[in-house]
Short mmCIF file of C-alpha atoms and ligand atoms in Angstrom, two decimals:
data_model
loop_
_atom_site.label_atom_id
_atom_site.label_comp_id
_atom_site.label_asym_id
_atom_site.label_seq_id
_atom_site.Cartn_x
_atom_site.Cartn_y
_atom_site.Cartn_z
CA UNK Y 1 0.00 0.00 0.00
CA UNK Y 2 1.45 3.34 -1.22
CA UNK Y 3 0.48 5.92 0.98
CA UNK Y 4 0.98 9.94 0.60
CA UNK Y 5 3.59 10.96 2.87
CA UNK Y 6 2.68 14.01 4.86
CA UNK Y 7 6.09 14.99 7.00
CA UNK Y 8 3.69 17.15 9.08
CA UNK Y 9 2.02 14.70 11.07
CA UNK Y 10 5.56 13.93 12.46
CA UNK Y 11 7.57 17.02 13.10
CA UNK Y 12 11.84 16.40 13.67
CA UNK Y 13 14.33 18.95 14.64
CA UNK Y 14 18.08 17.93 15.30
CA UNK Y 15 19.99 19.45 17.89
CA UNK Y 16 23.32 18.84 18.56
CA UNK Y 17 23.24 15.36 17.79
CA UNK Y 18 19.75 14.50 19.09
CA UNK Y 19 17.17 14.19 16.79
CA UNK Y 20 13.90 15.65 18.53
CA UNK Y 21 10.80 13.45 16.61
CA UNK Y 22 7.45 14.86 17.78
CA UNK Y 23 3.62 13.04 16.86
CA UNK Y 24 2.15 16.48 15.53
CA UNK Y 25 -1.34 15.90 15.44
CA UNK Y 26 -2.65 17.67 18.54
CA UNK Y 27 -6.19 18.47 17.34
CA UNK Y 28 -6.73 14.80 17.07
CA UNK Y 29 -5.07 14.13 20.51
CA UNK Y 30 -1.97 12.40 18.37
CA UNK Y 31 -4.08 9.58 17.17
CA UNK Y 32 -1.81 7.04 15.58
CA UNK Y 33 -3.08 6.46 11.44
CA UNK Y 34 -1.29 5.16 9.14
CA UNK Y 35 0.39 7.82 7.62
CA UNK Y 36 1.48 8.02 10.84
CA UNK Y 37 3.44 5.14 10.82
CA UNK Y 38 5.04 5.81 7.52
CA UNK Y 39 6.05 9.48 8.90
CA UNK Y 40 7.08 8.23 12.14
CA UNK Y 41 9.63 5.40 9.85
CA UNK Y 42 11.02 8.36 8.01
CA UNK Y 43 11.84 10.23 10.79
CA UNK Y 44 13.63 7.12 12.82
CA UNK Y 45 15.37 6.42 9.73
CA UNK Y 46 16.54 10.01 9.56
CA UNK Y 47 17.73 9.90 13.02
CA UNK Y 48 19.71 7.29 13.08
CA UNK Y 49 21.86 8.68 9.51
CA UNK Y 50 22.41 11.71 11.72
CA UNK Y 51 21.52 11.57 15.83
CA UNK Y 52 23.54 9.58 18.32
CA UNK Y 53 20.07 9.45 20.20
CA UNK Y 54 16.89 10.86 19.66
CA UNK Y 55 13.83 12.04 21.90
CA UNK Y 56 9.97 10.99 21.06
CA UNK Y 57 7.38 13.27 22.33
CA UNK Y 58 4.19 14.52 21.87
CA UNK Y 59 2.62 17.89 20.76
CA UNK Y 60 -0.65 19.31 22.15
CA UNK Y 61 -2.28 18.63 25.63
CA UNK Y 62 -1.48 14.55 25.21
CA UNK Y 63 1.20 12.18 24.13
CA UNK Y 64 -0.69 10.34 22.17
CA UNK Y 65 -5.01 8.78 21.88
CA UNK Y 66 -3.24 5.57 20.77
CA UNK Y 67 -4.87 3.52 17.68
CA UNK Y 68 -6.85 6.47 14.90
CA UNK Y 69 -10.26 4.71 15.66
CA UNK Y 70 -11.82 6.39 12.39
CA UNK Y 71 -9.56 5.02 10.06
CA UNK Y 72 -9.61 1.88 12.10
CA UNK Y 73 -13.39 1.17 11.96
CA UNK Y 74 -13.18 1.21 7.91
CA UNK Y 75 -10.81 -1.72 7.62
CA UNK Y 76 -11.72 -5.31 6.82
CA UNK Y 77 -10.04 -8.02 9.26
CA UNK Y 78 -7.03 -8.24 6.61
CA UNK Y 79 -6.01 -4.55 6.49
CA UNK Y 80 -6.28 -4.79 10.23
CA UNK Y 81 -3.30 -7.74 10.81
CA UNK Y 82 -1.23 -5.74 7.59
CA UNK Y 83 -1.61 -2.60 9.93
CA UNK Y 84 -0.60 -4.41 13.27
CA UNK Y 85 2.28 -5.33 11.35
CA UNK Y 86 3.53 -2.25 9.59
CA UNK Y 87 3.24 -0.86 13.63
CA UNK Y 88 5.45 -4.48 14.47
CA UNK Y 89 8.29 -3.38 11.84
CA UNK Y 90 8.38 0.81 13.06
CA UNK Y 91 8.11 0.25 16.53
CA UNK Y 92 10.66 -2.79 16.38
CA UNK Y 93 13.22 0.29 13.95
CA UNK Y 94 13.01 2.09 17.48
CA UNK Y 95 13.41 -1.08 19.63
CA UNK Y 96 16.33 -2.78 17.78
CA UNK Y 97 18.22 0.19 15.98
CA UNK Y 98 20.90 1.53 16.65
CA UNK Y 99 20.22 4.50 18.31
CA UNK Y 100 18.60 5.03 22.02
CA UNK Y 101 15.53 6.66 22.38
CA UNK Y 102 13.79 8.33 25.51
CA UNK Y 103 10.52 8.99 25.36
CA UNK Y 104 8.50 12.25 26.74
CA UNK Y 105 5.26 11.60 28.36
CA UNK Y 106 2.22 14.07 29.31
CA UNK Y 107 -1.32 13.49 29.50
CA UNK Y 108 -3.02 10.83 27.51
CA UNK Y 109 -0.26 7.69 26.93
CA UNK Y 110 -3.02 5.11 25.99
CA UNK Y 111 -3.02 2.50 23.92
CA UNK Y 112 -1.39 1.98 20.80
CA UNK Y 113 0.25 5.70 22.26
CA UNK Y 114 1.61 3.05 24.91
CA UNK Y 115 2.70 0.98 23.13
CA UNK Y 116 4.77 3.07 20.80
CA UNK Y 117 6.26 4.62 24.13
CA UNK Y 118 6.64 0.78 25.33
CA UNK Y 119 8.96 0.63 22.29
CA UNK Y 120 11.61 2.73 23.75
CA UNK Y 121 14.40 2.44 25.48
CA UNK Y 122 13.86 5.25 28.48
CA UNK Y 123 10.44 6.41 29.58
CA UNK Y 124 9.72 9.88 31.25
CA UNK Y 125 6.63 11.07 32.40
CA UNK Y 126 5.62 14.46 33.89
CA UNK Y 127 2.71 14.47 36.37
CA UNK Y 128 0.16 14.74 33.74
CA UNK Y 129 0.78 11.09 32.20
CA UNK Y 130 -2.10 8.87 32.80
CA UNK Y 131 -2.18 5.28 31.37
CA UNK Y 132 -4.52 2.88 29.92
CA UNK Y 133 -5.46 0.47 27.61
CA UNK Y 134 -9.10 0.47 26.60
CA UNK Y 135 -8.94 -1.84 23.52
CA UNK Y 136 -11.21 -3.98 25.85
CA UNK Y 137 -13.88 -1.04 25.63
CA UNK Y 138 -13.18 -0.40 21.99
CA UNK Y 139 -14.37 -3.80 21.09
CA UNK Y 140 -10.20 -4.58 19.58
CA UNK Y 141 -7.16 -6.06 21.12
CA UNK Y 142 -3.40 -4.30 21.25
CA UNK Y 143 -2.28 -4.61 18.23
CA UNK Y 144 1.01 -2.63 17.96
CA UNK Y 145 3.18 -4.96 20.27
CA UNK Y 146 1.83 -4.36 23.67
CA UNK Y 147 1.14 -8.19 24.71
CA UNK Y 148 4.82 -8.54 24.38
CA UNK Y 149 6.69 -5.07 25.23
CA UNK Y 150 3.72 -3.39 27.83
CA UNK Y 151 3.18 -7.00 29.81
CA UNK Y 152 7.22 -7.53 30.06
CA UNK Y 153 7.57 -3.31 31.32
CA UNK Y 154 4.48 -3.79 33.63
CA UNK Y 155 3.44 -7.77 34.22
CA UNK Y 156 1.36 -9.69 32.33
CA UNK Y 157 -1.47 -9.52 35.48
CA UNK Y 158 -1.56 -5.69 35.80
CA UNK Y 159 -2.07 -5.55 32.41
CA UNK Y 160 -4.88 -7.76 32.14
CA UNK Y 161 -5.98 -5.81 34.92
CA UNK Y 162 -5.70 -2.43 32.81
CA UNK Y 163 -7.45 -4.41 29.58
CA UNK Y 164 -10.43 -6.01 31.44
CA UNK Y 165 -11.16 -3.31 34.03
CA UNK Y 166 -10.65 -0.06 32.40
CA UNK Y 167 -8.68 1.15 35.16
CA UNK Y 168 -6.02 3.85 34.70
CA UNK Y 169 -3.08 5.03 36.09
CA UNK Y 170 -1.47 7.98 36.95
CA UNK Y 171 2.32 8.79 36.98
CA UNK Y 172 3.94 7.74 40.23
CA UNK Y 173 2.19 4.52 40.22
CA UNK Y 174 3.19 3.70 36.47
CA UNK Y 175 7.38 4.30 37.66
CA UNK Y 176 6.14 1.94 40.69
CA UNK Y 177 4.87 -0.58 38.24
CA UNK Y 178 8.13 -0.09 36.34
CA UNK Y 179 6.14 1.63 32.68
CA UNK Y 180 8.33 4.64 33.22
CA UNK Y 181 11.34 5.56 35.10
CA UNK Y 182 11.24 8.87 35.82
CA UNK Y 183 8.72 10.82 36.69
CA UNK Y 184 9.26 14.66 36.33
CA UNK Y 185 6.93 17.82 37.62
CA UNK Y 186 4.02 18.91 35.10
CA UNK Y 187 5.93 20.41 31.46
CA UNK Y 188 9.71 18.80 32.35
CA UNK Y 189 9.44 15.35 30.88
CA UNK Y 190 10.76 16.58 27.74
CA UNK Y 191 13.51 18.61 29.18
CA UNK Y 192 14.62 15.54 31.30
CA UNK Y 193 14.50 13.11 28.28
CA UNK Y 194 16.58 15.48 26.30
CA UNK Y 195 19.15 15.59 28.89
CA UNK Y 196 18.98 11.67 29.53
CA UNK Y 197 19.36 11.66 25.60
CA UNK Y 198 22.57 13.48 25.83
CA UNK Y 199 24.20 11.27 28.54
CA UNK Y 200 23.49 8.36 26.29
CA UNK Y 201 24.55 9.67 23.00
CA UNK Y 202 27.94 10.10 25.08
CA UNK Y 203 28.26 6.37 25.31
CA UNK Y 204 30.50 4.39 23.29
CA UNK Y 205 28.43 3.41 19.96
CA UNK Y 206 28.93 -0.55 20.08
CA UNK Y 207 28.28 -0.21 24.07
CA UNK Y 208 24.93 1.41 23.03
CA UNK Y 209 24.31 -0.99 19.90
CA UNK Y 210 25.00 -3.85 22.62
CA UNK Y 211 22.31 -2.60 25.23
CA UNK Y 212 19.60 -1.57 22.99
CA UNK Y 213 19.95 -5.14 20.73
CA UNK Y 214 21.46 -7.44 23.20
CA UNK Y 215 19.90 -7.40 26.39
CA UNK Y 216 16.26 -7.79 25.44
CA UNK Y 217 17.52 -10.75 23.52
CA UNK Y 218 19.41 -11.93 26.32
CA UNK Y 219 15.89 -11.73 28.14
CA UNK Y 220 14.59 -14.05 25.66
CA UNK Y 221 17.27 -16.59 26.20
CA UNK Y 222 17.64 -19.69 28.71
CA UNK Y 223 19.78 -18.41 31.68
CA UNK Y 224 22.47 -20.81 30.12
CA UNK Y 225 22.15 -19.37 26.81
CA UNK Y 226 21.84 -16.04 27.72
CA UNK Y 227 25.03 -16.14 30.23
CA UNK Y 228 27.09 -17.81 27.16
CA UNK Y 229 26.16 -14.95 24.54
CA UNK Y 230 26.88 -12.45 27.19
CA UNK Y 231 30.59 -12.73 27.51
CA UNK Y 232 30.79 -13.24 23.54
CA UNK Y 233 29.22 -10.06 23.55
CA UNK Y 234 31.38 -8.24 26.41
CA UNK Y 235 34.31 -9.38 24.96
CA UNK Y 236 33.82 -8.27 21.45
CA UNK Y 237 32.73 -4.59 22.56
CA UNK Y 238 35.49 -4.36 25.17
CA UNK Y 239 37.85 -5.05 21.80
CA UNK Y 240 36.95 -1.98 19.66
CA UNK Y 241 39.05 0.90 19.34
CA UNK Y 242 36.78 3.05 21.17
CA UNK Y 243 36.77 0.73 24.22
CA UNK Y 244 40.61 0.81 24.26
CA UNK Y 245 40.82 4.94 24.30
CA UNK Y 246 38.14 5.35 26.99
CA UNK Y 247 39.58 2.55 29.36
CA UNK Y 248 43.27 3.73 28.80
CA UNK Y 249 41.85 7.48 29.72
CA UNK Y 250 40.10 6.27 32.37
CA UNK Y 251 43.07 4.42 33.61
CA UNK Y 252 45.06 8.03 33.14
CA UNK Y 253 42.90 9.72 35.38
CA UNK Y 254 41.87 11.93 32.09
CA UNK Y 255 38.24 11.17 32.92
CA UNK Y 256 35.88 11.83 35.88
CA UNK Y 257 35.06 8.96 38.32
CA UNK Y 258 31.09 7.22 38.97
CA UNK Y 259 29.64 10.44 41.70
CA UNK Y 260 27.25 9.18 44.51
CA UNK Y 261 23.74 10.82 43.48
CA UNK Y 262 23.98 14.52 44.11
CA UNK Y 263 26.80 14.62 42.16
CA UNK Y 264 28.91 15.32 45.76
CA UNK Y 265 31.91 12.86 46.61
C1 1HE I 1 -9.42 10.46 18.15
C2 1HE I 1 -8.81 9.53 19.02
C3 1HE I 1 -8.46 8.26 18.49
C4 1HE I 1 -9.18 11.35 20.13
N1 1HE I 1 -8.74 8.01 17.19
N2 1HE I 1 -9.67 10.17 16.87
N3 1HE I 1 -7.77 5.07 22.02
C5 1HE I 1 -8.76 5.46 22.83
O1 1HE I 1 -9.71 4.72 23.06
C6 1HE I 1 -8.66 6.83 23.41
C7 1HE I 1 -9.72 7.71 22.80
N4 1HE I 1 -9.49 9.11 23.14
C8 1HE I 1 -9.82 9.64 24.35
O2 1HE I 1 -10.22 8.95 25.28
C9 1HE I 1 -9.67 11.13 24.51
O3 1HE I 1 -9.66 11.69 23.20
C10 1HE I 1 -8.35 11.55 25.23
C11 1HE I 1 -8.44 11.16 26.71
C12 1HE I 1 -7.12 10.91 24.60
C13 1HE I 1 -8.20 13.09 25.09
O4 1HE I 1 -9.38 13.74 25.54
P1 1HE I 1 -9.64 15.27 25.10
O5 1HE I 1 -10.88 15.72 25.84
O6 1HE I 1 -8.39 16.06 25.26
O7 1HE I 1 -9.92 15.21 23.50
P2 1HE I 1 -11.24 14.78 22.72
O8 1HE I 1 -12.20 15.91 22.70
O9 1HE I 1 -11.76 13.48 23.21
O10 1HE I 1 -10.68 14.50 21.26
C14 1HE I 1 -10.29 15.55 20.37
C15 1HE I 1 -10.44 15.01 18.94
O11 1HE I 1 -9.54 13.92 18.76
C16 1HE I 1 -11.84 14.44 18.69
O12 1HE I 1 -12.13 14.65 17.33
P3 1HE I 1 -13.12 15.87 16.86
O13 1HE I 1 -13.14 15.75 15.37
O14 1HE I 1 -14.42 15.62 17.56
O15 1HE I 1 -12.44 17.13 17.35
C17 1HE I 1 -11.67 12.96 18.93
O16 1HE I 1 -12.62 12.17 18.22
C18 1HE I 1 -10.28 12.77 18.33
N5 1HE I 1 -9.64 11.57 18.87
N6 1HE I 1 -8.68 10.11 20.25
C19 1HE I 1 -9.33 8.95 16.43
N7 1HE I 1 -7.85 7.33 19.24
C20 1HE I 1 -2.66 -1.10 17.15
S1 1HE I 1 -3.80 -1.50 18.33
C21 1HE I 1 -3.94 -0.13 19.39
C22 1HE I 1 -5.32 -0.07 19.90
C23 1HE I 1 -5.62 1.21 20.59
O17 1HE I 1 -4.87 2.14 20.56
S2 1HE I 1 -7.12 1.24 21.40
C24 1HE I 1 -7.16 2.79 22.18
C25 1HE I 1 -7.73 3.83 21.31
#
């Protein structure tokens, strides 16, 4: 399916090596089409020829109304799994690519908009963010990767909870429950992801490639398994170039030690 692409659903500013991708469809609370999609895989794409990390948000009053219900309610059964899909193979660019994202959340993060954020490496909510998933009340199921990315972030029981119950949840108790890890005061999440971004993007690229592609996989692994492909992969990234220099300056007292938190120490 050829669809038109219209760059201004997705809006993408790069600054100083972070690429700053933004759902702009506030009037429609960031509802989640298909052109979407195809906007939101030309931006990641973008990003990762040019950021080191990149930063997801959300324009308007919400992050994002999840699933667009009107284009949603036109499509036979077939369109419906080719959608889910297409939303497997953009979310999964973010998931297993090569550059971390962090994710900005305020107001609405329901759910396919949870989902996409599920996708990410580093969540961020301000006190806004409120969480559900009412596909249960919609009549539909997830459909954008949630039974496998929101269940692992939250446990498969609260999320059943969430999908038969209707319940949603505010900020705090999503970090308690593990959706997000920090949450910030009312307007900062986006601030706080860009700085989280930057810290990241300071990393060592294979160290970064390693984390974002090999540890989930590792999570998918037997303990055995998982233990055996983790000291192929610690040995290889510990042999690059870039992993000699920044040992040899650490070792040279050319870079700053680990701080306590606070920064004092
Ligand atoms: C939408 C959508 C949408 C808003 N698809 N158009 N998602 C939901 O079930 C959530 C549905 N949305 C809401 O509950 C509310 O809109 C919000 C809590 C997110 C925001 O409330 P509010 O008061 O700020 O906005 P609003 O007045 O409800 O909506 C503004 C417009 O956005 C309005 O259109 P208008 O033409 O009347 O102005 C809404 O119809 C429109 N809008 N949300 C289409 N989702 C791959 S599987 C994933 C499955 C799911 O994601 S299921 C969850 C779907």
């Amino acid at each position: 399916m050829t669809l038109p692409l219209d760059d201004t659903l997705i809006s993408y500013t790069l600054e100083d090596g972070i690429a700053l991708v933004g759902l702009n469809r506030p009037a429609k609370r960031n509802a989640i089409s298909d052109a979407v999609v195809e906007a939101l895989s030309l931006a990641i794409a973008r990003a990762e020829r040019e950021a080191k990390a990149a930063v997801l948000f959300g324009d308007g009053k919400h992050f994002c109304a999840g699933l667009d219900l009107a284009e949603h309610v036109e499509k036979s059964p077939i369109e419906g799994v080719q959608g889910s899909r297409r939303w497997h193979s953009v979310f999964g660019q973010i998931e297993h690519g090569t550059i971390p994202w962090i994710c900005a959340l305020h107001g609405a993060v329901v759910g396919g908009g949870l989902e996409l954020a599920a996708s990410t490496h580093v969540r961020v909510a301000d006190s806004t963010a409120f969480f559900a998933l009412p596909e249960g009340q919609r009549g539909i199921f997830v459909g954008g990767g949630g039974s496998v990315r929101v269940a692992r972030l939250m446990g498969v029981a609260r999320m059943t909870d969430l999908m038969l119950t209707g319940r949603v949840v505010d900020a705090p108790q999503a970090e308690a429950w593990n959706l997000v890890q920090y949450v910030t005061p009312e307007g900062e999440a986006r601030a706080k992801a860009i700085e989280l971004a930057r810290a990241a993007s300071q990393n060592a690229e294979m160290s970064n490639y390693a984390v974002i592609n090999a540890l989930p996989r590792i999570q998918d692994m037997s303990r055995d398994d998982g233990l055996f492909v983790e000291s192929f992969i610690s040995s290889f990234t510990a042999m690059t170039p870039e992993a000699e220099a920044r040992l040899r300056a650490f070792l040279d007292k050319r870079v700053g030690k680990v701080q306590p938190p606070g920064g004092a120490g």
